[in-house]
Amino acid sequence: AQKITQTQPGMFVQEKEAVTLDCTYDTSDPSYGLFWYKQPSSGEMIFLIYQGSYDQQNATEGRYSLNFQKARKSANLVISASQLGDSAMYFCAMRERRGGGADGLTFGKGTHLIIQP
Amino acid sequence: NAGVTQTPKFQVLKTGQSMTLQCAQDMNHNSMYWYRQDPGMGLRLIYYSASEGTTDKGEVPNGYNVSRLNKREFSLRLESAAPSQTSVYFCASSPPIGRAGNEQFFGPGTRLTVL
């Protein structure tokens, strides 16, 4: 069963509009973390935002915010005032505890976001 | 401060050849990881190392071996490359769980093609 589900393979959004990228997750561990990464066409992985399972408030980082609904197991990324440079693949990922203190990430399949002028 | 570096950036192998992908980080992180990314997919964890001297299998370890040479370096070896291992390989490192953000820092990736 998929642990991270991103249901939007692709999205087209007009520049300056807000956009919401969906992510649902599945875990039985009470302690986990949720991440969003951006991957532009150049291929690097760029960290955007993090939400811990015990965090009381939704995370925000500049134009990025994470709409965390724990009971529904969703962690949607909201980008306000989209820009042409936001065009990229966006991946939702979950940190799960593994042996020895490491915490490998499980990724969704991604959403390809295209911002149109 | 270079962050996470990977060599080589590109590599073409023939089926059955072997090679080692190198990764180093200068952030004094304990944990290091190897992921692969296939077209249209997210990253999948191959192996990870929680600390120097320890390594563990991730989700897709078959066909790979790893070595945590020291705290800085974590290498991935393909003993007998197969076309199914054509992928982009990312190395990452992270601070201990509990630090602010727990962000994983990624290297630029190695694009590997096996013919």
Coordinates of C-alpha atoms in Angstrom, one line a residue:
Chain A
A1 CA 0.0 0.0 0.0
Q2 CA 1.2 3.5 -0.8
K3 CA 2.3 5.4 2.2
I4 CA 2.4 8.8 0.4
T5 CA -0.3 9.6 -2.2
Q6 CA -0.2 12.5 -4.5
T7 CA -3.4 12.4 -6.6
Q8 CA -2.5 15.3 -9.0
P9 CA 0.0 14.1 -11.6
G10 CA 0.0 17.5 -13.2
M11 CA -1.4 21.0 -12.7
F12 CA -1.6 24.2 -14.7
V13 CA -2.0 27.4 -12.7
Q14 CA -2.1 31.1 -13.8
E15 CA 0.7 33.2 -12.5
K16 CA -0.1 35.1 -9.2
E17 CA -2.8 32.6 -8.3
A18 CA -2.6 30.5 -5.2
V19 CA -2.1 26.7 -5.7
T20 CA -2.7 23.7 -3.4
L21 CA -0.9 20.5 -4.0
D22 CA -2.5 17.5 -2.3
C23 CA -0.8 14.9 -0.2
T24 CA -2.2 12.1 2.0
Y25 CA -0.1 9.8 4.0
D26 CA -0.4 6.5 5.9
T27 CA 1.5 5.6 9.1
S28 CA 0.8 3.9 12.4
D29 CA 3.8 5.6 14.1
P30 CA 2.7 8.5 16.3
S31 CA 6.0 10.3 15.7
Y32 CA 6.6 11.3 12.0
G33 CA 7.5 14.2 9.9
L34 CA 6.2 15.5 6.6
F35 CA 8.3 17.3 4.0
W36 CA 7.8 19.0 0.7
Y37 CA 10.6 19.1 -1.8
K38 CA 10.8 20.9 -5.1
Q39 CA 12.6 19.5 -8.1
P40 CA 13.1 21.9 -11.0
S41 CA 14.0 20.6 -14.5
S42 CA 17.7 20.9 -13.5
G43 CA 17.1 17.9 -11.2
E44 CA 18.2 19.0 -7.7
M45 CA 16.1 18.4 -4.7
I46 CA 15.2 21.6 -2.9
F47 CA 13.7 21.5 0.6
L48 CA 10.6 23.7 1.0
I49 CA 8.8 23.0 4.3
Y50 CA 8.6 20.6 7.2
Q51 CA 5.7 19.6 9.6
G52 CA 6.2 17.4 12.6
S53 CA 3.4 15.2 13.8
Y54 CA 3.3 16.9 17.2
D55 CA 3.5 20.4 15.9
Q56 CA 0.4 22.3 16.9
Q57 CA 0.5 24.9 14.2
N58 CA 0.7 24.6 10.5
A59 CA 4.2 25.2 9.1
T60 CA 4.9 28.3 7.0
E61 CA 8.0 29.3 5.1
G62 CA 7.6 32.5 3.1
R63 CA 5.1 31.8 0.3
Y64 CA 4.8 28.2 1.3
S65 CA 2.5 26.9 3.9
L66 CA 1.5 23.4 4.9
N67 CA -2.2 22.6 5.6
F68 CA -1.8 19.8 8.1
Q69 CA -5.0 17.9 8.9
K70 CA -3.8 15.1 11.2
A71 CA -7.1 13.3 11.6
R72 CA -7.5 13.1 7.8
K73 CA -3.8 12.3 7.4
S74 CA -3.3 15.0 4.8
A75 CA -0.5 17.5 4.4
N76 CA -1.3 19.8 1.5
L77 CA 1.2 22.3 0.3
V78 CA -0.1 25.8 -0.4
I79 CA 1.9 28.2 -2.6
S80 CA 0.6 31.8 -2.5
A81 CA 1.0 34.2 -5.3
S82 CA 2.6 31.7 -7.7
Q83 CA 5.5 32.7 -9.9
L84 CA 6.9 31.4 -13.2
G85 CA 9.9 30.0 -11.3
D86 CA 7.6 27.8 -9.3
S87 CA 7.2 25.5 -12.3
A88 CA 8.7 22.2 -11.2
M89 CA 8.0 18.8 -9.8
Y90 CA 6.8 18.8 -6.2
F91 CA 7.2 15.8 -3.9
C92 CA 5.6 15.1 -0.6
A93 CA 7.6 12.8 1.7
M94 CA 7.3 11.3 5.1
R95 CA 10.0 10.6 7.6
E96 CA 9.7 7.3 9.3
R97 CA 11.9 6.1 12.1
R98 CA 14.3 3.4 11.2
G99 CA 17.0 1.6 13.0
G100 CA 19.8 3.4 14.8
G101 CA 18.3 6.8 14.7
A102 CA 18.2 7.3 11.0
D103 CA 15.0 8.5 9.4
G104 CA 14.8 7.6 5.7
L105 CA 12.1 9.4 3.7
T106 CA 9.3 7.8 1.8
F107 CA 8.3 9.9 -1.3
G108 CA 5.1 10.3 -3.2
K109 CA 5.1 10.1 -7.0
G110 CA 5.0 13.9 -7.3
T111 CA 3.0 16.6 -8.9
H112 CA 4.2 18.4 -12.0
L113 CA 3.2 22.1 -11.6
I114 CA 3.3 24.4 -14.5
I115 CA 2.7 28.1 -13.9
Q116 CA 1.3 29.9 -17.0
P117 CA 1.9 33.7 -17.6
Chain B
N1 CA 30.8 24.6 2.8
A2 CA 29.9 22.4 -0.2
G3 CA 27.1 20.5 1.5
V4 CA 26.6 17.0 -0.1
T5 CA 28.8 16.2 -3.2
Q6 CA 28.5 13.3 -5.5
T7 CA 30.7 11.9 -8.2
P8 CA 30.4 11.2 -11.0
K9 CA 27.6 13.3 -12.4
F10 CA 27.0 11.0 -15.3
Q11 CA 28.0 7.5 -16.1
V12 CA 27.2 4.9 -18.8
L13 CA 27.9 1.2 -18.1
K14 CA 27.5 -2.0 -20.0
T15 CA 25.5 -4.8 -18.4
G16 CA 27.7 -6.7 -16.0
Q17 CA 30.2 -3.9 -15.3
S18 CA 30.7 -2.7 -11.8
M19 CA 31.1 0.8 -10.4
T20 CA 31.1 2.8 -7.2
L21 CA 29.2 6.1 -6.7
Q22 CA 30.9 8.4 -4.3
C23 CA 29.2 10.7 -1.8
A24 CA 30.6 13.1 0.8
Q25 CA 29.1 15.6 3.2
D26 CA 30.8 18.4 5.2
M27 CA 28.0 19.2 7.6
N28 CA 29.1 16.8 10.3
H29 CA 25.9 14.8 9.9
N30 CA 25.6 11.3 11.4
S31 CA 23.0 9.9 9.0
M32 CA 23.5 9.4 5.3
Y33 CA 21.3 7.9 2.6
W34 CA 21.2 6.6 -1.0
Y35 CA 18.0 7.0 -3.1
R36 CA 17.2 6.2 -6.7
Q37 CA 14.7 8.1 -8.8
D38 CA 13.2 6.4 -11.9
P39 CA 11.3 8.4 -14.5
G40 CA 8.0 9.7 -13.3
M41 CA 8.6 8.4 -9.8
G42 CA 9.5 9.8 -6.4
L43 CA 12.8 8.8 -4.8
R44 CA 13.1 5.4 -3.2
L45 CA 15.5 4.5 -0.4
I46 CA 18.2 2.0 -1.3
Y47 CA 20.4 2.0 1.8
Y48 CA 21.0 4.2 4.8
S49 CA 23.6 4.7 7.5
A50 CA 22.6 6.0 10.9
S51 CA 26.2 6.5 11.9
E52 CA 29.8 5.7 11.0
G53 CA 30.2 1.9 10.8
T54 CA 26.5 1.0 10.5
T55 CA 24.5 0.4 7.3
D56 CA 21.0 -0.9 6.8
K57 CA 18.8 -1.8 3.9
G58 CA 16.0 0.5 2.6
E59 CA 13.2 -0.4 0.3
V60 CA 15.1 -1.4 -2.8
P61 CA 18.5 -2.8 -1.8
N62 CA 18.9 -5.7 -4.2
G63 CA 21.9 -5.4 -6.5
Y64 CA 23.7 -2.8 -4.4
N65 CA 26.2 -2.6 -1.6
V66 CA 27.3 0.3 0.5
S67 CA 30.2 1.4 2.6
R68 CA 30.3 4.0 5.3
L69 CA 34.0 4.8 5.0
N70 CA 33.9 7.5 7.7
K71 CA 31.6 10.1 9.0
R72 CA 31.9 12.1 5.8
E73 CA 31.7 9.5 3.1
F74 CA 29.1 7.0 2.0
S75 CA 29.6 5.0 -1.2
L76 CA 27.2 2.9 -3.3
R77 CA 28.5 0.0 -5.3
L78 CA 26.9 -1.8 -8.2
E79 CA 28.7 -5.2 -8.5
S80 CA 27.1 -6.3 -11.8
A81 CA 25.1 -3.5 -13.4
A82 CA 21.7 -4.4 -15.0
P83 CA 19.5 -2.2 -17.3
S84 CA 17.0 -2.1 -14.5
Q85 CA 19.5 0.0 -12.5
T86 CA 19.3 2.8 -15.0
S87 CA 18.2 5.7 -12.8
V88 CA 19.3 8.9 -11.1
Y89 CA 21.0 8.3 -7.8
F90 CA 20.8 10.8 -5.0
C91 CA 22.9 10.8 -1.8
A92 CA 21.5 12.7 1.2
S93 CA 22.5 13.4 4.8
S94 CA 20.7 14.6 7.8
P95 CA 21.3 15.8 11.4
P96 CA 20.0 13.6 14.3
I97 CA 16.2 13.2 14.7
G98 CA 15.0 16.0 17.0
R99 CA 17.0 18.8 15.5
A100 CA 15.0 21.7 14.0
G101 CA 13.6 20.8 10.7
N102 CA 15.1 17.3 10.4
E103 CA 15.7 18.3 6.8
Q104 CA 17.6 15.9 4.6
F105 CA 20.1 17.6 2.4
F106 CA 20.5 16.1 -1.0
G107 CA 23.4 16.0 -3.4
P108 CA 23.1 16.9 -7.1
G109 CA 22.5 13.4 -8.2
T110 CA 24.3 10.9 -10.5
R111 CA 22.6 10.0 -13.8
L112 CA 23.4 6.3 -14.5
T113 CA 22.6 4.5 -17.7
V114 CA 23.2 0.8 -18.1
L115 CA 23.1 -0.5 -21.6

